Coordinates of C-alpha atoms in Angstrom, one line a residue:
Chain A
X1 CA 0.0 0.0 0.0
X2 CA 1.3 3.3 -1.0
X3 CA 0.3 6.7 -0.4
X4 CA 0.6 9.9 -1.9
X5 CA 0.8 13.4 0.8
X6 CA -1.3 16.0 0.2
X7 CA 0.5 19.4 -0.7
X8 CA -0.1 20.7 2.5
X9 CA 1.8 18.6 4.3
X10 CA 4.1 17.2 2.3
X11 CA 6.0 21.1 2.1
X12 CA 5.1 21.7 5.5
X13 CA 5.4 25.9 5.2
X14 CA 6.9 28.3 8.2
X15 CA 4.2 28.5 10.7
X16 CA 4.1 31.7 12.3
X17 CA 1.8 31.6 15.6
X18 CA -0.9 34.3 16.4
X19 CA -0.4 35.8 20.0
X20 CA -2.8 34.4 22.1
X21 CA -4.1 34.9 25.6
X22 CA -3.7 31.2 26.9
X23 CA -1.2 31.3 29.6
X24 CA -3.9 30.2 32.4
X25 CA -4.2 26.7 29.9
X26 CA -0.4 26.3 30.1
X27 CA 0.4 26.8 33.3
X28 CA -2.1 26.8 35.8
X29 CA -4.2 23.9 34.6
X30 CA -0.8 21.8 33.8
X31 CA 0.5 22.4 37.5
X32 CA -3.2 21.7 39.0
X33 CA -3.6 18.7 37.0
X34 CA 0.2 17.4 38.0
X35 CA -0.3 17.8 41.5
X36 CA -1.6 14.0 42.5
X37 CA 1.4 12.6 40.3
X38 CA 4.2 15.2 42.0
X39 CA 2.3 14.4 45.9
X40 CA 2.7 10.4 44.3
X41 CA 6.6 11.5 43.1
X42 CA 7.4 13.2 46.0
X43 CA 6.1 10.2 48.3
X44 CA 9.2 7.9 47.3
X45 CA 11.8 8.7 49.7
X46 CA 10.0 9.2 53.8
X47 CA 11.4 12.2 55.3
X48 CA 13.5 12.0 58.3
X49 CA 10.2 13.1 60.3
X50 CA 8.3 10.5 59.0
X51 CA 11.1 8.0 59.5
X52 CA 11.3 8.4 63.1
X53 CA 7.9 8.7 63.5
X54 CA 7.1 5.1 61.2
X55 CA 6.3 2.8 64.2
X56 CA 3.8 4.4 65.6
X57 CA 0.2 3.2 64.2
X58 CA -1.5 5.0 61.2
X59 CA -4.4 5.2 63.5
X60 CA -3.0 6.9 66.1
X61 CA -1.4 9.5 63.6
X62 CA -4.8 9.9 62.3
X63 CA -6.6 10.7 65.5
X64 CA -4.0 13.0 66.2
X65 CA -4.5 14.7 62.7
X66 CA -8.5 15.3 64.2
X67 CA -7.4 16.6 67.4
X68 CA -4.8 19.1 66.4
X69 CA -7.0 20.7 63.3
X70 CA -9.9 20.7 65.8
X71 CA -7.8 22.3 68.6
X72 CA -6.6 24.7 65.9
X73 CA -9.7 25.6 64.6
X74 CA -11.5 26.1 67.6
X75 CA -8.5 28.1 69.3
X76 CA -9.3 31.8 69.9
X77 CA -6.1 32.9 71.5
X78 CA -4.0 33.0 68.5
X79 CA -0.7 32.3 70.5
X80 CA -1.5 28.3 70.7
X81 CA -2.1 29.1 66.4
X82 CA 1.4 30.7 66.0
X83 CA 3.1 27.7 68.4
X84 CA 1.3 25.2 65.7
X85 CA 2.1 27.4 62.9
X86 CA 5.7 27.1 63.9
X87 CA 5.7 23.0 64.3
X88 CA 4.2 23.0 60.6
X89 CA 7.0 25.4 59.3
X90 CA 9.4 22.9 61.4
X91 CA 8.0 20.1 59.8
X92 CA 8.1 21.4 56.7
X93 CA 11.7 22.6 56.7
X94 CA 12.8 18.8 57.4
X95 CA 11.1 17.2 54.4
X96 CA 13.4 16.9 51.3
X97 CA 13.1 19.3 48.6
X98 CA 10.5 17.1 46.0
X99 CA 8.1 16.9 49.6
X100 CA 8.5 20.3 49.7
X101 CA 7.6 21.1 46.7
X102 CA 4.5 19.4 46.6
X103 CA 3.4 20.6 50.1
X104 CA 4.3 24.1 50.9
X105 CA 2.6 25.8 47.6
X106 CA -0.7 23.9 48.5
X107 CA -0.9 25.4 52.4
X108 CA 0.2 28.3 50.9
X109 CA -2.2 28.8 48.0
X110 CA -5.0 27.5 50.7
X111 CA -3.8 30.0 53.1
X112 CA -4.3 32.9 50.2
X113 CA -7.6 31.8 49.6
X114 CA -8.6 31.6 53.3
X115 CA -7.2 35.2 53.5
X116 CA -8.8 36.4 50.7
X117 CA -12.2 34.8 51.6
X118 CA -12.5 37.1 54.6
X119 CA -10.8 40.2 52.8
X120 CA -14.0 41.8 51.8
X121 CA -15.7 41.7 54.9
X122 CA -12.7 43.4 57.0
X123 CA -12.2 45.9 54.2
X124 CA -16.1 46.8 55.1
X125 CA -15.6 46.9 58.7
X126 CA -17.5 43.7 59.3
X127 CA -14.8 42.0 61.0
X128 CA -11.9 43.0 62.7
X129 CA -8.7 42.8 60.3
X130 CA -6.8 40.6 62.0
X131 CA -9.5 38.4 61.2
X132 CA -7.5 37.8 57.5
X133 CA -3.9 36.8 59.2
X134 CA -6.3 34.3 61.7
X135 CA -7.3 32.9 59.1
X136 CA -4.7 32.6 56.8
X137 CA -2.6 30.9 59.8
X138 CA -5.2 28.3 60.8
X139 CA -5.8 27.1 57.3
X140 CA -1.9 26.9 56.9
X141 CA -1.6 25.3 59.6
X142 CA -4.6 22.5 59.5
X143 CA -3.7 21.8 55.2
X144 CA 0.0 21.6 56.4
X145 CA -0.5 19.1 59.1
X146 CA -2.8 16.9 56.7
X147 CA -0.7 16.8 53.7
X148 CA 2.4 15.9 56.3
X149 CA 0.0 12.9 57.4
X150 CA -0.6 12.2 54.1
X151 CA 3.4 12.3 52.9
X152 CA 4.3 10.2 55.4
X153 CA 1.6 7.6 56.2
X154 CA 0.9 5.3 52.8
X155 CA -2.8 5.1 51.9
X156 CA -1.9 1.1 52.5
X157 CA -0.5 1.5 55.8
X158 CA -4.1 4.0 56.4
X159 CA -6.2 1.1 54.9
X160 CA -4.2 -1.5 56.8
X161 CA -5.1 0.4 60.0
X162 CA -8.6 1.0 59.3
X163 CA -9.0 -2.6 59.3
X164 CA -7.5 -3.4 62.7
X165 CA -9.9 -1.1 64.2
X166 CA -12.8 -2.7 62.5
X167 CA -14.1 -0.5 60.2
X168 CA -16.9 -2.1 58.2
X169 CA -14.6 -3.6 54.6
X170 CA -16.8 -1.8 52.1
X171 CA -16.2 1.1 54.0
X172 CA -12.4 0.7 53.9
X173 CA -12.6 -0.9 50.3
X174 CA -14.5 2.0 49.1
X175 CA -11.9 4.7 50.3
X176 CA -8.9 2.5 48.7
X177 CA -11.1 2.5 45.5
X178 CA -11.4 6.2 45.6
X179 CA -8.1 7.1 46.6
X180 CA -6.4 4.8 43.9
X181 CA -9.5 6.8 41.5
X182 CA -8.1 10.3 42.3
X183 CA -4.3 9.5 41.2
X184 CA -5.2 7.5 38.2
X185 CA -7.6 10.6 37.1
X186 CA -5.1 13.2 38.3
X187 CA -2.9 11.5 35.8
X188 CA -5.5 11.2 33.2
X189 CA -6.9 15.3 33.8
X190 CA -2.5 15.9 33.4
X191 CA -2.2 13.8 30.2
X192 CA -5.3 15.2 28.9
X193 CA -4.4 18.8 29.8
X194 CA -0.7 17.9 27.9
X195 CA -2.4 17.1 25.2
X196 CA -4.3 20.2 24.5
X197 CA -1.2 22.4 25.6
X198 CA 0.5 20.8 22.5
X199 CA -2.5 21.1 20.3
X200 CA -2.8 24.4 21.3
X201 CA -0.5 25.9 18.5
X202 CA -2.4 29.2 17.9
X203 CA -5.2 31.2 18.8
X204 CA -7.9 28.9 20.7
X205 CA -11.3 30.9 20.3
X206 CA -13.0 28.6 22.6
X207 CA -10.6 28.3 25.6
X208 CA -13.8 27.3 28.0
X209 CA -14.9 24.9 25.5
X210 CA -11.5 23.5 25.9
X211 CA -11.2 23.3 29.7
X212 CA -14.6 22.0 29.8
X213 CA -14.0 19.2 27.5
X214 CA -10.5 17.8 29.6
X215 CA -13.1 17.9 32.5
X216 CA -16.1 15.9 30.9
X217 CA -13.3 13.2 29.3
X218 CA -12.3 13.1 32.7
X219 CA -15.8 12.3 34.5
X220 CA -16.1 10.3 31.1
X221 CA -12.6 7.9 32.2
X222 CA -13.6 8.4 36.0
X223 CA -16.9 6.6 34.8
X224 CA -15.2 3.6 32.8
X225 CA -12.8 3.1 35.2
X226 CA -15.2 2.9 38.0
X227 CA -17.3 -0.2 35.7
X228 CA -14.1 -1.4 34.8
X229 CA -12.9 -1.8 38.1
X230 CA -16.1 -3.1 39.5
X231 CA -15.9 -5.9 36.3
X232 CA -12.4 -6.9 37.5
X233 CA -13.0 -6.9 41.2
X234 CA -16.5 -9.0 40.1
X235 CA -13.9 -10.9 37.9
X236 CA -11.3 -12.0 41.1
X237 CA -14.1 -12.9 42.9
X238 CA -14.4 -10.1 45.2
X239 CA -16.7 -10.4 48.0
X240 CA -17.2 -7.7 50.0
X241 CA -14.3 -8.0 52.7
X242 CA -11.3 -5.7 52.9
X243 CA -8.2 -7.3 50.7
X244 CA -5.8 -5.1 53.6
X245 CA -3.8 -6.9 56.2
X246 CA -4.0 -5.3 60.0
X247 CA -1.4 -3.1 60.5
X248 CA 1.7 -4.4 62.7
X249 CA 3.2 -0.8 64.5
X250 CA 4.7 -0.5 67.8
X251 CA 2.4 0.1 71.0
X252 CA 5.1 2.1 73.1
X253 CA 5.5 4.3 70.0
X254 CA 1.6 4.8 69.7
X255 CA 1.7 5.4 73.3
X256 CA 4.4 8.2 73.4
X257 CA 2.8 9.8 69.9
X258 CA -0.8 9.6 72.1
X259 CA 0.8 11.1 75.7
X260 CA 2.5 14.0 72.6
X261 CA -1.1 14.6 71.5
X262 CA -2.4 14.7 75.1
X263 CA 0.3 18.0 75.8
X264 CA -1.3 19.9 72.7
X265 CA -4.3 19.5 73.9
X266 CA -3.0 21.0 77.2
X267 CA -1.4 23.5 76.0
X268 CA -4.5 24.6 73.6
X269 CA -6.7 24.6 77.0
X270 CA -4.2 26.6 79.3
X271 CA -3.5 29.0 76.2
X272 CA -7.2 29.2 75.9
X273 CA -8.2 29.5 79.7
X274 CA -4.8 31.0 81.2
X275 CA -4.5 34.1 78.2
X276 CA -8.0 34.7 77.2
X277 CA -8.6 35.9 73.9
X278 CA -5.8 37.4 72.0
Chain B
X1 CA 28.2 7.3 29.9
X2 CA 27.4 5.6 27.1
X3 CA 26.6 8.3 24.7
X4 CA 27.3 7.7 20.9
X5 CA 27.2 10.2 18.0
X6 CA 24.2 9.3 15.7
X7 CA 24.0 11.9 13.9
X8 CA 27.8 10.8 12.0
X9 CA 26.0 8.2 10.7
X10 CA 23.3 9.7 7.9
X11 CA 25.2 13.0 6.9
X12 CA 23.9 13.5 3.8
X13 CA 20.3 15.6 5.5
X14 CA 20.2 18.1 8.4
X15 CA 19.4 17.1 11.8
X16 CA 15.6 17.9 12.3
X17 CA 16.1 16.7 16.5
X18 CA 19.6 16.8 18.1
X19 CA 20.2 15.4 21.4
X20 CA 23.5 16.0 23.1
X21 CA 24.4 14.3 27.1
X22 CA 21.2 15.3 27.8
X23 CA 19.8 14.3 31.5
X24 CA 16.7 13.9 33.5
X25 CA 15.4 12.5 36.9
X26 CA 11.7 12.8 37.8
X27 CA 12.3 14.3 41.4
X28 CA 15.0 11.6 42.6
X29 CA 14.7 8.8 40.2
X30 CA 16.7 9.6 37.2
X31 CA 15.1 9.0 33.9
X32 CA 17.9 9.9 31.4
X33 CA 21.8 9.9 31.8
X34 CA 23.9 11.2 29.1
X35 CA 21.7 10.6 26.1
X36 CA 23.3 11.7 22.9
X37 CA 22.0 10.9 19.4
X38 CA 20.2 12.5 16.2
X39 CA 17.2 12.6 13.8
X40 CA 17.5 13.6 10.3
X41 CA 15.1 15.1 7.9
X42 CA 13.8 12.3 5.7
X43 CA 14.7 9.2 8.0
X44 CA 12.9 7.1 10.6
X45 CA 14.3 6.1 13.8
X46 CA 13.0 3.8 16.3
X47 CA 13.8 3.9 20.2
X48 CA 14.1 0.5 21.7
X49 CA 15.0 -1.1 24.8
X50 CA 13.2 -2.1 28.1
X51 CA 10.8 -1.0 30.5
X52 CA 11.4 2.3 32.1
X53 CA 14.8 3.1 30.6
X54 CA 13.5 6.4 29.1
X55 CA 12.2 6.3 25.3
X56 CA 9.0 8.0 26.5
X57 CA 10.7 10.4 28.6
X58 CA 13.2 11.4 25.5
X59 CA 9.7 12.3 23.2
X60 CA 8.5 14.1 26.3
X61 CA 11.3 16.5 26.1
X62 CA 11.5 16.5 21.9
X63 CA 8.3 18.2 22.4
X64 CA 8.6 20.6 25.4
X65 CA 6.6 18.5 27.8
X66 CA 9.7 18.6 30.2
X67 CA 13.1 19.8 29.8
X68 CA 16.1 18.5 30.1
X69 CA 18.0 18.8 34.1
X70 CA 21.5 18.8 31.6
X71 CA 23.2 18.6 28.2
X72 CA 21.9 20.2 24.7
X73 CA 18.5 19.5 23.1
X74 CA 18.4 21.5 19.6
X75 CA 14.8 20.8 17.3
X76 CA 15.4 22.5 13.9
X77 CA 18.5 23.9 15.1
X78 CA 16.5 25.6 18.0
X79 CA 17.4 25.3 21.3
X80 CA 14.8 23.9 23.6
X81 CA 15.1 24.8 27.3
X82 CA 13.1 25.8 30.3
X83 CA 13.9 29.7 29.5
X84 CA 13.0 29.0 25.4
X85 CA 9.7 27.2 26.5
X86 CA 8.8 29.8 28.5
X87 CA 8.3 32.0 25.5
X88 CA 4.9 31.3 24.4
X89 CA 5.3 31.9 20.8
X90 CA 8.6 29.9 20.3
X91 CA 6.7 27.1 22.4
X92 CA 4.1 27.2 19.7
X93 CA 6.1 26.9 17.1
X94 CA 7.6 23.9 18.1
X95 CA 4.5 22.2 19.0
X96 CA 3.5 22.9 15.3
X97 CA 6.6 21.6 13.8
X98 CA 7.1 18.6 16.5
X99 CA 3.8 16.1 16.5
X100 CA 3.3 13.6 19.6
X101 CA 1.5 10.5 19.5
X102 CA 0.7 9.3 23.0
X103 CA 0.8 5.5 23.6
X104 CA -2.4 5.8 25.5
X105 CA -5.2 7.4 23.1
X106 CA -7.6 8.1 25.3
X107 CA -5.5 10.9 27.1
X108 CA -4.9 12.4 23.9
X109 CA -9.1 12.9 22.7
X110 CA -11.1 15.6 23.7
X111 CA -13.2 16.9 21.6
X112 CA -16.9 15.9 20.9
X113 CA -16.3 14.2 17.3
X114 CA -13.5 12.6 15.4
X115 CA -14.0 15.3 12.9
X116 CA -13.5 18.0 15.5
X117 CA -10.5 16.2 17.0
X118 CA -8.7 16.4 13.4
X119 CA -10.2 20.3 12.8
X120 CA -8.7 21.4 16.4
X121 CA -5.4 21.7 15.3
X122 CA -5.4 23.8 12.0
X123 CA -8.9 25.7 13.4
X124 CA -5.8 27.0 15.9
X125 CA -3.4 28.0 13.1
X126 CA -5.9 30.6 11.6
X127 CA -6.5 28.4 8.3
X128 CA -10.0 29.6 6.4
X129 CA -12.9 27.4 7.3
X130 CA -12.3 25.9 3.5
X131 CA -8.9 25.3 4.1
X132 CA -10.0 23.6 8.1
X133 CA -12.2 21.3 6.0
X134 CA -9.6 19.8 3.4
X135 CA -7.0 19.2 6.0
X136 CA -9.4 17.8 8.0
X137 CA -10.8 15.0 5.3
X138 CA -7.4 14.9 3.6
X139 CA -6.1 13.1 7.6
X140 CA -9.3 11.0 7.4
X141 CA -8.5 9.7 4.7
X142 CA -4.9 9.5 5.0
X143 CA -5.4 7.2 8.1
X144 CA -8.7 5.2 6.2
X145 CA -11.4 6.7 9.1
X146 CA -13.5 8.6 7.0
X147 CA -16.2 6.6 8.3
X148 CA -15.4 7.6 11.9
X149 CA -15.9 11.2 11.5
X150 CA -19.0 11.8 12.9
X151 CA -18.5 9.6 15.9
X152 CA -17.6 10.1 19.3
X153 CA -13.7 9.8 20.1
X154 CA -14.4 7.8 23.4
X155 CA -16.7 4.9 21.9
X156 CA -14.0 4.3 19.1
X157 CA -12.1 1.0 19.7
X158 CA -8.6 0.6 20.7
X159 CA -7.0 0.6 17.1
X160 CA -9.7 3.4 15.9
X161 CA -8.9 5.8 18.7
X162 CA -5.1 5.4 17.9
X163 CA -5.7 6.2 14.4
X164 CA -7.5 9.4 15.2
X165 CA -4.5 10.3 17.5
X166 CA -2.2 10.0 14.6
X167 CA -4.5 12.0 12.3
X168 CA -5.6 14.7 15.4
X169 CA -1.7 15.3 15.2
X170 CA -0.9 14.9 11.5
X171 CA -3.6 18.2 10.5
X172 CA -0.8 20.6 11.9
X173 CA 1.3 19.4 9.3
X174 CA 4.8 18.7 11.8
X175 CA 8.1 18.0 10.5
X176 CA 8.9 15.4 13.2
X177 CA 6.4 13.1 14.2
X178 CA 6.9 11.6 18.0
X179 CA 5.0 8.3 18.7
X180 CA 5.0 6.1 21.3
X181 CA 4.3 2.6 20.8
X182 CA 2.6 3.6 17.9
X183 CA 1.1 0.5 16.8
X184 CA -0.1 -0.7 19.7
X185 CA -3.8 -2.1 19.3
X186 CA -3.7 -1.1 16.0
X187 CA -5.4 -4.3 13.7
X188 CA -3.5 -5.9 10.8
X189 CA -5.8 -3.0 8.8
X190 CA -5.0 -0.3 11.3
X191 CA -1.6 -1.0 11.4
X192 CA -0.8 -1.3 7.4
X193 CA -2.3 1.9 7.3
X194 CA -0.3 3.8 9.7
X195 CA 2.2 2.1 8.4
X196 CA 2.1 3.1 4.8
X197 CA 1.3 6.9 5.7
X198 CA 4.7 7.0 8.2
X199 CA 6.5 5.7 4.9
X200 CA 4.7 8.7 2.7
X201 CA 5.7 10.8 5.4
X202 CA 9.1 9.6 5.8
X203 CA 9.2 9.5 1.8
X204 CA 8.5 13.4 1.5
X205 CA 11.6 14.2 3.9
X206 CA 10.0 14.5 7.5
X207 CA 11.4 12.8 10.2
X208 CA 9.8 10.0 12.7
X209 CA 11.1 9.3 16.0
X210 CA 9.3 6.1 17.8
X211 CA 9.5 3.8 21.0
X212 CA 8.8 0.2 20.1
X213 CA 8.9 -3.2 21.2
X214 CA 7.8 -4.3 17.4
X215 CA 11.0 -5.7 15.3
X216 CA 8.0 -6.1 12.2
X217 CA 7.5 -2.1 12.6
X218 CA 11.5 -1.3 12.8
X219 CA 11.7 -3.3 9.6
X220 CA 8.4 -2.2 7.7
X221 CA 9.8 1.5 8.1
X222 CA 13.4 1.1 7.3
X223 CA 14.1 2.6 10.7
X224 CA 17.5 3.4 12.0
X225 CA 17.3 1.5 15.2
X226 CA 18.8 3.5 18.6
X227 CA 19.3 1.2 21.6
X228 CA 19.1 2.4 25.3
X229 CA 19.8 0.1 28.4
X230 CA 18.2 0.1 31.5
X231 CA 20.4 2.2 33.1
X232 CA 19.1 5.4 30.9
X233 CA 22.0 5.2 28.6
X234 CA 21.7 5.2 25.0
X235 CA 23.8 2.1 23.9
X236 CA 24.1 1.5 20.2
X237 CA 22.8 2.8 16.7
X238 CA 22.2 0.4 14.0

């Protein structure tokens, strides 16, 4: 079989692009869509935080997780915020570069948005403009304290621990599903989106269009992978109980990480009753 | 390091993709060590080697997706880099002269109908409606999916979707075409097609640059075959 090229591109003439107003498309919607694959990247190597803190139980990490973002929500003396703020930055500063990467910008930008949220309100004098730093800090601080749990604690090891404290299986097997869901779409929404950045050699007249196309493939993938997965799972013979081994962690290290957890919550109740508001 | 100097080897065209010890890690886990080697205008060349040595990452930086961490990448004698791709226009230009086929089609549809999919491209490069329309019909048949055109990208088959990829790509009318693993789930139809336009296209004096397990596909193109290792390096040239 042979084939003959039409003129066009068989000569393939200069291409000179028209400008274009699509920087939001090849930046912002790259990074967002790349996030779940750097967070996966940047998971390969534990931090020296997360190493020393690896025996004790995922659960135990996890109930601490509640108990500090509670403590720091609720707190209304904002010296217990700044003490937390400063363990996060802490934390932070001890993760390797990649970790940090994928961590910092996200309590950041979350912060901004916080601050921002409130912005209009203080500007009108319906709350007091401290209000906006408040704000900004606790959000910091409770994203950066999650997405440390979540750098250093494996969804497995999670799952694992969910079963040992006998959480109903569907309940722990639909999490897993969902979680394993968001990084194979997060890599999907990322090809997707890498595909109309290279497509995108000129002037795109229907940039929403666009954007809202990557987003209904990608409910369109979510979809067949969801039937797929339920096909294969039907396939294996799945029955309903959780495929996740109990965890094995140490019970002194759970202990000491649980007495920790105890002196925040001290010190959020004497910072609370001792200082007042402030 | 392992890096070997291509390019000596067909001096008779000008080198449409240059690589020179280029490097690359994704965060920690390096990708790419001291890859050298060439493309000319008018020949096909065909990446092998196993698993995770790097052929997809070397088409990823060909077309701007990353850039290299070290060494020389020149497309058409231009420099790509993280302060060229920064420049919109010059970005542009490069994904208009550099075409990438992904290996998984489905990341690479978007648009409502097959037809659209093939019009995106030279709809973005300011062609006249008229001129939209022949490109368009000249890919479909070019690839042998006229039939397809009114369909929906995401209820095509395996082999179907892969075909519209190549055409989706084709309609900006590139000098270098990138695919990876281009014939996989193509049919014995599907793939003598695609096979027969890469050898028009080759024929006319564009370049190809593939990854491939598929010695039948090396051989049906007359590819120059470049080898890398599993340690990132490229190894030999045939």
């Amino acid at each position: 079989m042979s084939q003959e090229l039409p003129t066009w591109l068989a000569e393939s003439p200069a291409y000179e692009p028209p400008r274009d107003r699509d920087g939001f498309v090849r930046t912002n919607l790259l990074r967002l869509a790349a996030l779940p694959a750097r967070m996966a990247q940047a998971a390969g190597k534990p931090a020296f935080l997360d190493r020393l803190l690896q025996p004790v139980p995922a659960l135990v990490r996890f109930a601490g997780l509640i108990v500090s973002v509670v403590c720091v929500s609720a707190a209304t003396n904002m010296a217990f915020v700044w003490v937390v703020f400063a363990a996060v930055l802490v934390s932070l500063a001890l993760r390797p570069l990649p970790q940090l990467r994928a961590t910092a910008p996200v309590a950041a930008l979350a912060a901004l948005i916080a601050g921002l949220v409130v912005l209009p309100g203080a500007l009108m004098g319906m709350a007091p403009p401290s209000l906006v730093v408040r704000m900004a800090v606790k959000t910091f601080c409770t994203v950066g304290l999650t997405l440390g749990l979540a750098q250093g604690v494996p969804w497995s090891r999670m799952a694992s621990a969910l079963t040992g404290a006998h959480v109903p299986a569907a309940v722990v097997f639909v999490a897993d599903a969902a979680m394993r869901g968001i990084f194979v779409l997060g890599r999907v929404a990322q090809h997707l989106n890498e595909s109309l950045a290279l497509r995108s050699v000129g002037h795109n007249q229907h940039k929403s269009g666009s954007a809202g196309a990557i987003m209904g493939m990608t409910f369109v993938r979510a979809s067949i992978f969801a039937g797929e997965q339920a096909e294969a799972m039907a396939c294996r013979g799945y029955d309903g109980t959780s495929t996740a081994a109990p965890e094995r962690a140490s019970r002194v290290a759970g202990v000491l990480y649980a007495l920790a957890i105890i002196c925040v919550v001290a010190l959020f109740v004497w910072f609370e009753r001792a200082m007042g508001v402030g | 390091m392992g890096s070997l100097d291509a390019a000596a080897q067909v001096p008779s065209s000008p080198a449409v993709l240059e690589m020179d010890d280029v490097s690359f890690a994704y965060g920690e886990r390096p990708a790419l060590d001291g890859v050298s080697f060439a493309v000319r205008r008018g020949e096909a060349v065909a990446l092998v080697g196993p698993n995770g040595c790097g052929k997809s990452t070397v088409l990823r930086l060909c077309v701007g997706l990353d850039v290299p961490d070290a060494g020389t990448l020149r497309v058409a004698g231009e420099r790509v880099d993280a302060q060229s791709m920064a420049d919109a226009g010059f970005a542009k230009r490069l994904r208009q002269r550099v075409g990438f086929v992904f290996q998984d089609s489905d990341v690479q549809l978007f648009c409502p109908t097959v037809r659209d999919e093939v019009a995106f491209g030279p709809r973005q490069m300011g062609l006249s409606e008229d001129e939209v329309a022949q490109r368009t019909n000249d890919c479909l048949a070019l690839l042998g999916i006229e039939e397809l055109a009114d369909r929906a990208p995401y209820q095509l088959s395996g082999g179907e979707k892969k075909r519209v990829s190549v055409a989706c790509v084709v309609s900006l009318a590139p000098d270098l075409l990138l695919l990876d693993e281009p014939t996989n789930a193509l049919d014995e139809d599907g793939e003598r097609r695609v096979v027969a336009f890469l050898r028009a296209y080759v024929a006319a004096g564009h370049a190809v640059l593939m990854t491939t397990h598929h010695r039948d596909l090396v051989e049906a193109l007359g590819a120059r075959v470049v080898r890398m290792d599993a340690q990132h390096h490229v190894v030999a040239a045939d």
